[in-house]
């Protein structure tokens, strides 16, 4: 990653006006600078950026895997880009075929019976799934009000449940997994849904999942699968085998779409057959080789998105799954292997692994035993040329660093990352507390930036 002492445009001294007659814009609210200075400024900024194409990106729970360029080429094909969602069905048969076939692929991967591809993010999928659950119980004449989540859940789980109109009950974990006694104590006739990520956010596979499903079903409630960690189990097992009724996936994570910075995303929701009638409209159907929209679903929760979802992400997922075919299983196996290899390297270096044991595609370590803040290690990793892992999540681990190497990290990369952390934890505390020291932006006052946000050069001008 390049390092420049790059000024903002408004800080660069203005030059004598340069004009190219006929193409200048009359109103452009930036300083009067030469074209070459503006170009160099933005090139420098781009070179100071960091992403999966420039280095290791072990951001736990976010699955920042390499995104094959062929997917971008496919998504930018003009035959796709110029399609308008208001075109008639007969003119978009190819797009409808992709949506239809992708739904079938996701059904095969997850064991669900039907999918909607409308939700445009993981949390959007959660909300959609919970609205389906609410509609299901309302149709049965039951007024169930509660959604249960473990304390290791993604923060979006309770937020989505609340948005869908449910009360949220959180239960504690035991040895990093669902505490069965705690679960039994809160399950009741008011329970609508138990939301669970498996493997969970500690990277631990819930070994009691069959028993969990049995207890939930015994109360007539639904079991919801947060599919954020599907990258760990593809082709090996699936949510249906575990007993889940509703699933949301994060296509942009598991099936490769650049998604840093908040988008674009896609959060399809899959359900077992008894919930299919509640899926959003329209559904894409096929008859005699022709594809069409089906709005004739009186129990549907209605539309949850503009048109039919984030089509470019759907297309990339379709292409990625088609390319991998039966080798999707290898993706998960390599992700799990990389995760356990790196975890053992760090453990031998002296970093604590809470609830130690085999992990799936990601794992969580704690720097508490070293009397070092996870934030200090994360900041110092920047000086060593690595993107930091997720820190302080899940909340049940103090000084947590959540690391997900993904399947595309090489052994050399994992060794280099481990060696960097081993050096960092032996460094004097003064160095760690003042890190990063080699970045264009040094240590920031996080409390101050949260209270006094400067989000653009216009804010800077006012301050």
GROMACS .gro file of C-alpha atoms in nm:
model
  463
    1UNK     CA    1   0.000   0.000   0.000
    2UNK     CA    2   0.143   0.338  -0.103
    3UNK     CA    3   0.196   0.620   0.143
    4UNK     CA    4   0.175   0.986   0.043
    5UNK     CA    5   0.151   1.307   0.239
    6UNK     CA    6  -0.159   1.384   0.036
    7UNK     CA    7  -0.337   1.714   0.090
    8UNK     CA    8  -0.705   1.773   0.029
    9UNK     CA    9  -0.787   1.956  -0.291
   10UNK     CA   10  -0.889   2.262  -0.092
   11UNK     CA   11  -0.547   2.266   0.072
   12UNK     CA   12  -0.353   2.271  -0.257
   13UNK     CA   13  -0.240   2.613  -0.376
   14UNK     CA   14  -0.442   2.733  -0.671
   15UNK     CA   15  -0.263   2.780  -1.003
   16UNK     CA   16  -0.308   3.007  -1.297
   17UNK     CA   17  -0.632   2.916  -1.464
   18UNK     CA   18  -0.604   2.650  -1.734
   19UNK     CA   19  -0.888   2.621  -1.981
   20UNK     CA   20  -0.972   2.386  -2.259
   21UNK     CA   21  -1.241   2.565  -2.454
   22UNK     CA   22  -1.565   2.382  -2.506
   23UNK     CA   23  -1.546   2.114  -2.238
   24UNK     CA   24  -1.519   2.311  -1.916
   25UNK     CA   25  -1.803   2.292  -1.666
   26UNK     CA   26  -1.935   2.632  -1.568
   27UNK     CA   27  -2.005   2.545  -1.207
   28UNK     CA   28  -1.764   2.309  -1.035
   29UNK     CA   29  -1.730   2.357  -0.662
   30UNK     CA   30  -1.362   2.266  -0.625
   31UNK     CA   31  -1.047   2.483  -0.622
   32UNK     CA   32  -0.898   2.599  -0.950
   33UNK     CA   33  -0.637   2.329  -1.007
   34UNK     CA   34  -0.465   2.189  -1.314
   35UNK     CA   35  -0.600   1.863  -1.450
   36UNK     CA   36  -0.272   1.682  -1.376
   37UNK     CA   37  -0.292   1.777  -1.008
   38UNK     CA   38  -0.650   1.651  -0.974
   39UNK     CA   39  -0.563   1.324  -1.152
   40UNK     CA   40  -0.255   1.265  -0.936
   41UNK     CA   41  -0.453   1.344  -0.623
   42UNK     CA   42  -0.715   1.079  -0.689
   43UNK     CA   43  -0.460   0.823  -0.814
   44UNK     CA   44  -0.265   0.868  -0.491
   45UNK     CA   45  -0.580   0.821  -0.285
   46UNK     CA   46  -0.661   0.500  -0.473
   47UNK     CA   47  -0.307   0.371  -0.415
   48UNK     CA   48  -0.342   0.432  -0.041
   49UNK     CA   49  -0.655   0.219  -0.031
   50UNK     CA   50  -0.658  -0.140   0.097
   51UNK     CA   51  -0.874  -0.427  -0.019
   52UNK     CA   52  -0.881  -0.798  -0.096
   53UNK     CA   53  -0.687  -0.729  -0.415
   54UNK     CA   54  -0.396  -0.569  -0.229
   55UNK     CA   55  -0.353  -0.794   0.073
   56UNK     CA   56  -0.480  -1.035   0.337
   57UNK     CA   57  -0.821  -0.930   0.471
   58UNK     CA   58  -0.907  -1.154   0.771
   59UNK     CA   59  -1.219  -0.964   0.876
   60UNK     CA   60  -1.406  -1.221   1.086
   61UNK     CA   61  -1.775  -1.273   1.008
   62UNK     CA   62  -1.746  -1.077   0.682
   63UNK     CA   63  -1.598  -1.343   0.449
   64UNK     CA   64  -1.379  -1.105   0.249
   65UNK     CA   65  -1.273  -1.363  -0.009
   66UNK     CA   66  -1.113  -1.305  -0.346
   67UNK     CA   67  -1.366  -1.215  -0.614
   68UNK     CA   68  -1.283  -1.368  -0.954
   69UNK     CA   69  -1.264  -1.100  -1.226
   70UNK     CA   70  -1.462  -1.315  -1.467
   71UNK     CA   71  -1.768  -1.242  -1.251
   72UNK     CA   72  -1.721  -0.868  -1.297
   73UNK     CA   73  -1.683  -0.916  -1.672
   74UNK     CA   74  -2.007  -1.113  -1.685
   75UNK     CA   75  -2.194  -0.856  -1.474
   76UNK     CA   76  -2.077  -0.572  -1.700
   77UNK     CA   77  -2.194  -0.737  -2.019
   78UNK     CA   78  -2.407  -0.485  -2.205
   79UNK     CA   79  -2.677  -0.746  -2.258
   80UNK     CA   80  -2.721  -0.736  -1.880
   81UNK     CA   81  -2.652  -0.369  -1.811
   82UNK     CA   82  -2.907  -0.238  -2.056
   83UNK     CA   83  -3.193  -0.454  -1.933
   84UNK     CA   84  -3.468  -0.252  -1.763
   85UNK     CA   85  -3.688  -0.413  -1.497
   86UNK     CA   86  -4.000  -0.265  -1.658
   87UNK     CA   87  -3.943  -0.454  -1.982
   88UNK     CA   88  -4.202  -0.717  -2.066
   89UNK     CA   89  -4.150  -1.078  -1.958
   90UNK     CA   90  -4.094  -1.196  -2.315
   91UNK     CA   91  -3.797  -0.961  -2.353
   92UNK     CA   92  -3.616  -1.065  -2.033
   93UNK     CA   93  -3.641  -1.442  -2.054
   94UNK     CA   94  -3.267  -1.481  -1.998
   95UNK     CA   95  -3.273  -1.281  -1.674
   96UNK     CA   96  -3.577  -1.470  -1.547
   97UNK     CA   97  -3.406  -1.800  -1.630
   98UNK     CA   98  -3.104  -1.695  -1.420
   99UNK     CA   99  -3.328  -1.600  -1.125
  100UNK     CA  100  -3.524  -1.925  -1.157
  101UNK     CA  101  -3.214  -2.146  -1.181
  102UNK     CA  102  -3.030  -1.963  -0.902
  103UNK     CA  103  -3.325  -2.028  -0.674
  104UNK     CA  104  -3.300  -2.401  -0.753
  105UNK     CA  105  -2.924  -2.396  -0.687
  106UNK     CA  106  -2.973  -2.234  -0.346
  107UNK     CA  107  -3.242  -2.489  -0.264
  108UNK     CA  108  -2.997  -2.772  -0.341
  109UNK     CA  109  -2.718  -2.612  -0.133
  110UNK     CA  110  -2.935  -2.540   0.173
  111UNK     CA  111  -3.199  -2.813   0.153
  112UNK     CA  112  -3.480  -2.557   0.150
  113UNK     CA  113  -3.782  -2.596  -0.082
  114UNK     CA  114  -3.819  -2.239  -0.215
  115UNK     CA  115  -3.634  -1.908  -0.215
  116UNK     CA  116  -3.698  -1.540  -0.268
  117UNK     CA  117  -3.409  -1.342  -0.413
  118UNK     CA  118  -3.554  -0.999  -0.336
  119UNK     CA  119  -3.376  -0.899  -0.010
  120UNK     CA  120  -3.071  -0.681  -0.080
  121UNK     CA  121  -2.862  -0.753   0.231
  122UNK     CA  122  -2.822  -1.007   0.509
  123UNK     CA  123  -3.017  -0.801   0.762
  124UNK     CA  124  -3.281  -0.735   0.496
  125UNK     CA  125  -3.309  -1.113   0.460
  126UNK     CA  126  -3.347  -1.149   0.838
  127UNK     CA  127  -3.634  -0.902   0.841
  128UNK     CA  128  -3.798  -1.081   0.547
  129UNK     CA  129  -3.764  -1.420   0.716
  130UNK     CA  130  -3.914  -1.293   1.040
  131UNK     CA  131  -4.204  -1.127   0.856
  132UNK     CA  132  -4.271  -1.466   0.697
  133UNK     CA  133  -4.270  -1.625   1.045
  134UNK     CA  134  -4.512  -1.362   1.171
  135UNK     CA  135  -4.745  -1.416   0.875
  136UNK     CA  136  -4.732  -1.793   0.934
  137UNK     CA  137  -4.846  -1.767   1.295
  138UNK     CA  138  -5.109  -1.503   1.215
  139UNK     CA  139  -5.253  -1.739   0.952
  140UNK     CA  140  -5.272  -2.011   1.219
  141UNK     CA  141  -5.448  -1.771   1.453
  142UNK     CA  142  -5.159  -1.773   1.701
  143UNK     CA  143  -5.022  -1.455   1.857
  144UNK     CA  144  -4.667  -1.555   1.937
  145UNK     CA  145  -4.459  -1.258   2.045
  146UNK     CA  146  -4.108  -1.380   2.126
  147UNK     CA  147  -3.787  -1.441   1.933
  148UNK     CA  148  -3.497  -1.608   2.115
  149UNK     CA  149  -3.132  -1.536   2.027
  150UNK     CA  150  -2.809  -1.658   2.191
  151UNK     CA  151  -2.567  -1.398   2.331
  152UNK     CA  152  -2.321  -1.488   2.054
  153UNK     CA  153  -2.568  -1.379   1.781
  154UNK     CA  154  -2.493  -1.121   1.517
  155UNK     CA  155  -2.625  -0.784   1.636
  156UNK     CA  156  -2.862  -0.767   1.342
  157UNK     CA  157  -3.061  -1.069   1.473
  158UNK     CA  158  -3.227  -0.895   1.770
  159UNK     CA  159  -3.258  -0.573   1.570
  160UNK     CA  160  -3.443  -0.750   1.287
  161UNK     CA  161  -3.669  -0.933   1.534
  162UNK     CA  162  -3.764  -0.605   1.698
  163UNK     CA  163  -3.833  -0.442   1.360
  164UNK     CA  164  -4.061  -0.734   1.273
  165UNK     CA  165  -4.265  -0.665   1.586
  166UNK     CA  166  -4.131  -0.934   1.822
  167UNK     CA  167  -3.996  -0.916   2.174
  168UNK     CA  168  -3.637  -1.041   2.200
  169UNK     CA  169  -3.511  -1.287   2.462
  170UNK     CA  170  -3.136  -1.340   2.485
  171UNK     CA  171  -2.995  -1.657   2.638
  172UNK     CA  172  -2.635  -1.710   2.760
  173UNK     CA  173  -2.386  -1.945   2.599
  174UNK     CA  174  -2.217  -2.236   2.771
  175UNK     CA  175  -1.866  -2.325   2.657
  176UNK     CA  176  -1.923  -2.112   2.349
  177UNK     CA  177  -2.241  -2.293   2.242
  178UNK     CA  178  -2.613  -2.276   2.314
  179UNK     CA  179  -2.687  -2.351   2.679
  180UNK     CA  180  -2.958  -2.617   2.647
  181UNK     CA  181  -3.096  -2.559   2.995
  182UNK     CA  182  -3.118  -2.185   2.932
  183UNK     CA  183  -3.295  -2.251   2.602
  184UNK     CA  184  -3.548  -2.489   2.760
  185UNK     CA  185  -3.618  -2.237   3.037
  186UNK     CA  186  -3.734  -1.967   2.794
  187UNK     CA  187  -3.908  -2.177   2.527
  188UNK     CA  188  -4.284  -2.141   2.564
  189UNK     CA  189  -4.610  -2.116   2.375
  190UNK     CA  190  -4.518  -1.751   2.312
  191UNK     CA  191  -4.198  -1.846   2.127
  192UNK     CA  192  -4.223  -1.776   1.756
  193UNK     CA  193  -3.863  -1.823   1.642
  194UNK     CA  194  -3.521  -1.926   1.766
  195UNK     CA  195  -3.254  -1.754   1.553
  196UNK     CA  196  -2.920  -1.933   1.535
  197UNK     CA  197  -2.596  -1.905   1.336
  198UNK     CA  198  -2.426  -2.240   1.284
  199UNK     CA  199  -2.129  -2.246   1.296
  200UNK     CA  200  -2.171  -1.961   1.541
  201UNK     CA  201  -1.976  -1.638   1.566
  202UNK     CA  202  -1.700  -1.811   1.762
  203UNK     CA  203  -1.651  -2.044   1.467
  204UNK     CA  204  -1.788  -2.334   1.674
  205UNK     CA  205  -2.031  -2.581   1.521
  206UNK     CA  206  -2.332  -2.627   1.750
  207UNK     CA  207  -2.299  -2.999   1.820
  208UNK     CA  208  -2.643  -3.009   1.989
  209UNK     CA  209  -2.822  -2.874   1.684
  210UNK     CA  210  -3.049  -3.180   1.645
  211UNK     CA  211  -3.155  -3.156   2.009
  212UNK     CA  212  -3.202  -2.778   1.972
  213UNK     CA  213  -3.431  -2.834   1.673
  214UNK     CA  214  -3.630  -3.096   1.862
  215UNK     CA  215  -3.685  -2.868   2.162
  216UNK     CA  216  -3.789  -2.572   1.944
  217UNK     CA  217  -4.033  -2.780   1.736
  218UNK     CA  218  -4.178  -2.933   2.052
  219UNK     CA  219  -4.313  -2.587   2.134
  220UNK     CA  220  -4.447  -2.532   1.783
  221UNK     CA  221  -4.188  -2.260   1.713
  222UNK     CA  222  -3.972  -2.210   1.402
  223UNK     CA  223  -3.595  -2.251   1.377
  224UNK     CA  224  -3.422  -1.972   1.182
  225UNK     CA  225  -3.077  -2.012   1.023
  226UNK     CA  226  -2.855  -1.705   0.996
  227UNK     CA  227  -2.655  -1.804   0.689
  228UNK     CA  228  -2.370  -1.558   0.735
  229UNK     CA  229  -2.134  -1.852   0.798
  230UNK     CA  230  -2.247  -2.079   0.514
  231UNK     CA  231  -1.890  -2.061   0.379
  232UNK     CA  232  -1.800  -2.328   0.637
  233UNK     CA  233  -2.046  -2.603   0.544
  234UNK     CA  234  -2.124  -2.596   0.170
  235UNK     CA  235  -2.158  -2.945   0.027
  236UNK     CA  236  -2.084  -3.102   0.366
  237UNK     CA  237  -2.413  -3.050   0.545
  238UNK     CA  238  -2.702  -2.804   0.517
  239UNK     CA  239  -2.957  -2.616   0.731
  240UNK     CA  240  -3.243  -2.850   0.635
  241UNK     CA  241  -3.056  -3.153   0.766
  242UNK     CA  242  -3.004  -2.964   1.093
  243UNK     CA  243  -3.380  -2.897   1.122
  244UNK     CA  244  -3.403  -2.530   1.021
  245UNK     CA  245  -3.726  -2.394   0.869
  246UNK     CA  246  -3.610  -2.053   0.741
  247UNK     CA  247  -3.269  -1.954   0.604
  248UNK     CA  248  -3.116  -1.631   0.488
  249UNK     CA  249  -2.790  -1.624   0.292
  250UNK     CA  250  -2.538  -1.351   0.220
  251UNK     CA  251  -2.466  -1.408  -0.149
  252UNK     CA  252  -2.212  -1.126  -0.159
  253UNK     CA  253  -2.003  -1.303   0.106
  254UNK     CA  254  -2.035  -1.675   0.039
  255UNK     CA  255  -2.055  -1.653  -0.339
  256UNK     CA  256  -1.811  -1.370  -0.413
  257UNK     CA  257  -1.909  -1.011  -0.475
  258UNK     CA  258  -1.694  -0.715  -0.364
  259UNK     CA  259  -1.889  -0.578  -0.067
  260UNK     CA  260  -1.654  -0.368   0.144
  261UNK     CA  261  -1.796  -0.033   0.245
  262UNK     CA  262  -2.155  -0.147   0.270
  263UNK     CA  263  -2.252  -0.294  -0.059
  264UNK     CA  264  -2.375  -0.417  -0.293
  265UNK     CA  265  -2.538  -0.710  -0.121
  266UNK     CA  266  -2.803  -0.976  -0.156
  267UNK     CA  267  -2.980  -1.170   0.121
  268UNK     CA  268  -3.207  -1.437  -0.032
  269UNK     CA  269  -3.445  -1.616   0.204
  270UNK     CA  270  -3.522  -1.986   0.175
  271UNK     CA  271  -3.806  -2.173   0.346
  272UNK     CA  272  -3.945  -2.522   0.383
  273UNK     CA  273  -4.253  -2.598   0.175
  274UNK     CA  274  -4.510  -2.520   0.447
  275UNK     CA  275  -4.389  -2.155   0.447
  276UNK     CA  276  -4.361  -2.105   0.071
  277UNK     CA  277  -4.706  -1.943   0.042
  278UNK     CA  278  -4.580  -1.648   0.251
  279UNK     CA  279  -4.277  -1.562   0.033
  280UNK     CA  280  -4.267  -1.215  -0.127
  281UNK     CA  281  -4.422  -1.162  -0.468
  282UNK     CA  282  -4.361  -1.198  -0.749
  283UNK     CA  283  -4.222  -1.550  -0.772
  284UNK     CA  284  -4.054  -1.651  -1.096
  285UNK     CA  285  -4.215  -1.965  -1.244
  286UNK     CA  286  -4.149  -2.176  -1.552
  287UNK     CA  287  -4.400  -2.343  -1.783
  288UNK     CA  288  -4.321  -2.512  -2.113
  289UNK     CA  289  -3.979  -2.348  -2.128
  290UNK     CA  290  -4.115  -1.995  -2.068
  291UNK     CA  291  -4.050  -1.796  -1.752
  292UNK     CA  292  -4.304  -1.560  -1.597
  293UNK     CA  293  -4.388  -1.361  -1.282
  294UNK     CA  294  -4.647  -1.510  -1.048
  295UNK     CA  295  -4.835  -1.261  -0.830
  296UNK     CA  296  -5.117  -1.502  -0.743
  297UNK     CA  297  -5.012  -1.561  -0.383
  298UNK     CA  298  -5.282  -1.425  -0.148
  299UNK     CA  299  -5.086  -1.512   0.169
  300UNK     CA  300  -4.763  -1.347   0.053
  301UNK     CA  301  -4.606  -1.083   0.277
  302UNK     CA  302  -4.587  -0.867  -0.039
  303UNK     CA  303  -4.284  -0.707  -0.197
  304UNK     CA  304  -3.980  -0.638   0.021
  305UNK     CA  305  -3.760  -0.470  -0.236
  306UNK     CA  306  -3.751  -0.273  -0.556
  307UNK     CA  307  -3.831  -0.498  -0.849
  308UNK     CA  308  -3.663  -0.843  -0.808
  309UNK     CA  309  -3.353  -0.786  -0.595
  310UNK     CA  310  -2.995  -0.679  -0.662
  311UNK     CA  311  -2.959  -0.851  -0.997
  312UNK     CA  312  -2.584  -0.795  -1.050
  313UNK     CA  313  -2.508  -0.980  -0.723
  314UNK     CA  314  -2.751  -1.257  -0.817
  315UNK     CA  315  -2.577  -1.294  -1.151
  316UNK     CA  316  -2.231  -1.316  -0.991
  317UNK     CA  317  -2.356  -1.578  -0.744
  318UNK     CA  318  -2.509  -1.778  -1.030
  319UNK     CA  319  -2.182  -1.764  -1.226
  320UNK     CA  320  -1.970  -1.846  -0.917
  321UNK     CA  321  -2.180  -2.152  -0.825
  322UNK     CA  322  -2.182  -2.267  -1.188
  323UNK     CA  323  -1.803  -2.233  -1.209
  324UNK     CA  324  -1.743  -2.423  -0.884
  325UNK     CA  325  -2.006  -2.692  -0.936
  326UNK     CA  326  -1.942  -2.987  -0.706
  327UNK     CA  327  -1.618  -2.818  -0.594
  328UNK     CA  328  -1.813  -2.588  -0.360
  329UNK     CA  329  -1.735  -2.849  -0.097
  330UNK     CA  330  -1.362  -2.784  -0.151
  331UNK     CA  331  -1.418  -2.413  -0.080
  332UNK     CA  332  -1.554  -2.494   0.265
  333UNK     CA  333  -1.289  -2.755   0.341
  334UNK     CA  334  -1.006  -2.513   0.255
  335UNK     CA  335  -1.168  -2.233   0.456
  336UNK     CA  336  -1.190  -2.461   0.761
  337UNK     CA  337  -0.835  -2.590   0.713
  338UNK     CA  338  -0.691  -2.237   0.686
  339UNK     CA  339  -0.883  -2.128   0.994
  340UNK     CA  340  -0.757  -2.412   1.213
  341UNK     CA  341  -0.399  -2.383   1.084
  342UNK     CA  342  -0.383  -2.013   1.168
  343UNK     CA  343  -0.554  -2.063   1.504
  344UNK     CA  344  -0.293  -2.322   1.608
  345UNK     CA  345  -0.008  -2.092   1.497
  346UNK     CA  346  -0.140  -1.806   1.709
  347UNK     CA  347  -0.209  -2.031   2.006
  348UNK     CA  348   0.149  -2.157   2.001
  349UNK     CA  349   0.261  -1.794   1.989
  350UNK     CA  350   0.085  -1.739   2.323
  351UNK     CA  351  -0.249  -1.591   2.218
  352UNK     CA  352  -0.545  -1.735   2.410
  353UNK     CA  353  -0.820  -1.926   2.224
  354UNK     CA  354  -1.132  -1.919   2.445
  355UNK     CA  355  -1.330  -2.246   2.453
  356UNK     CA  356  -1.039  -2.413   2.274
  357UNK     CA  357  -1.120  -2.688   2.026
  358UNK     CA  358  -1.159  -2.741   1.652
  359UNK     CA  359  -1.307  -2.447   1.465
  360UNK     CA  360  -1.488  -2.403   1.138
  361UNK     CA  361  -1.408  -2.123   0.886
  362UNK     CA  362  -1.325  -1.859   1.150
  363UNK     CA  363  -1.211  -1.837   1.511
  364UNK     CA  364  -1.186  -1.590   1.799
  365UNK     CA  365  -0.877  -1.523   2.010
  366UNK     CA  366  -0.835  -1.299   2.312
  367UNK     CA  367  -0.537  -1.081   2.402
  368UNK     CA  368  -0.655  -1.043   2.761
  369UNK     CA  369  -0.407  -1.305   2.889
  370UNK     CA  370  -0.125  -1.094   2.741
  371UNK     CA  371  -0.251  -0.776   2.910
  372UNK     CA  372  -0.273  -0.614   2.566
  373UNK     CA  373  -0.573  -0.443   2.411
  374UNK     CA  374  -0.709  -0.608   2.098
  375UNK     CA  375  -0.744  -0.260   1.949
  376UNK     CA  376  -0.370  -0.195   1.992
  377UNK     CA  377  -0.282  -0.518   1.811
  378UNK     CA  378  -0.528  -0.434   1.534
  379UNK     CA  379  -0.380  -0.086   1.485
  380UNK     CA  380  -0.024  -0.221   1.487
  381UNK     CA  381  -0.112  -0.479   1.220
  382UNK     CA  382  -0.163  -0.187   0.983
  383UNK     CA  383   0.207  -0.102   1.020
  384UNK     CA  384   0.291  -0.459   0.918
  385UNK     CA  385   0.080  -0.427   0.603
  386UNK     CA  386  -0.223  -0.630   0.713
  387UNK     CA  387  -0.588  -0.538   0.739
  388UNK     CA  388  -0.691  -0.598   1.103
  389UNK     CA  389  -0.940  -0.868   1.197
  390UNK     CA  390  -1.276  -0.786   1.352
  391UNK     CA  391  -1.226  -0.675   1.714
  392UNK     CA  392  -1.447  -0.677   2.023
  393UNK     CA  393  -1.696  -0.921   1.871
  394UNK     CA  394  -1.858  -1.145   1.978
  395UNK     CA  395  -1.928  -0.960   2.301
  396UNK     CA  396  -1.895  -1.273   2.518
  397UNK     CA  397  -1.514  -1.273   2.472
  398UNK     CA  398  -1.305  -0.997   2.632
  399UNK     CA  399  -1.042  -0.834   2.409
  400UNK     CA  400  -1.168  -1.043   2.119
  401UNK     CA  401  -1.015  -1.065   1.773
  402UNK     CA  402  -1.232  -1.253   1.526
  403UNK     CA  403  -1.025  -1.391   1.238
  404UNK     CA  404  -1.153  -1.539   0.912
  405UNK     CA  405  -0.876  -1.624   0.665
  406UNK     CA  406  -1.112  -1.762   0.393
  407UNK     CA  407  -1.021  -2.038   0.152
  408UNK     CA  408  -0.802  -1.829  -0.077
  409UNK     CA  409  -0.526  -1.743   0.173
  410UNK     CA  410  -0.199  -1.925   0.102
  411UNK     CA  411   0.014  -2.095   0.369
  412UNK     CA  412   0.277  -1.823   0.318
  413UNK     CA  413   0.018  -1.552   0.385
  414UNK     CA  414  -0.106  -1.727   0.700
  415UNK     CA  415   0.253  -1.771   0.824
  416UNK     CA  416   0.336  -1.405   0.758
  417UNK     CA  417   0.023  -1.289   0.942
  418UNK     CA  418   0.096  -1.516   1.237
  419UNK     CA  419   0.460  -1.400   1.248
  420UNK     CA  420   0.345  -1.037   1.250
  421UNK     CA  421   0.117  -1.094   1.551
  422UNK     CA  422   0.392  -1.290   1.730
  423UNK     CA  423   0.626  -0.990   1.689
  424UNK     CA  424   0.358  -0.738   1.786
  425UNK     CA  425   0.268  -0.901   2.117
  426UNK     CA  426   0.636  -0.883   2.219
  427UNK     CA  427   0.673  -0.513   2.137
  428UNK     CA  428   0.687  -0.239   2.404
  429UNK     CA  429   0.345  -0.109   2.506
  430UNK     CA  430   0.442   0.247   2.399
  431UNK     CA  431   0.470   0.131   2.040
  432UNK     CA  432   0.137  -0.050   2.049
  433UNK     CA  433  -0.053   0.234   2.213
  434UNK     CA  434   0.069   0.479   1.947
  435UNK     CA  435   0.012   0.253   1.647
  436UNK     CA  436  -0.025   0.289   1.358
  437UNK     CA  437   0.297   0.480   1.300
  438UNK     CA  438   0.362   0.413   0.931
  439UNK     CA  439   0.020   0.500   0.795
  440UNK     CA  440  -0.083   0.830   0.630
  441UNK     CA  441  -0.330   0.872   0.919
  442UNK     CA  442  -0.188   0.808   1.265
  443UNK     CA  443  -0.380   0.698   1.576
  444UNK     CA  444  -0.715   0.876   1.586
  445UNK     CA  445  -0.917   0.982   1.888
  446UNK     CA  446  -1.212   0.744   1.840
  447UNK     CA  447  -1.433   0.914   2.099
  448UNK     CA  448  -1.377   1.252   1.935
  449UNK     CA  449  -1.446   1.134   1.581
  450UNK     CA  450  -1.771   0.973   1.696
  451UNK     CA  451  -1.884   1.301   1.851
  452UNK     CA  452  -1.749   1.538   1.587
  453UNK     CA  453  -1.790   1.380   1.246
  454UNK     CA  454  -1.611   1.526   0.946
  455UNK     CA  455  -1.741   1.323   0.657
  456UNK     CA  456  -1.630   1.533   0.360
  457UNK     CA  457  -1.409   1.825   0.269
  458UNK     CA  458  -1.715   2.048   0.301
  459UNK     CA  459  -1.741   1.958   0.674
  460UNK     CA  460  -1.371   2.031   0.713
  461UNK     CA  461  -1.419   2.371   0.556
  462UNK     CA  462  -1.690   2.457   0.809
  463UNK     CA  463  -1.496   2.338   1.115
   0.00000   0.00000   0.00000
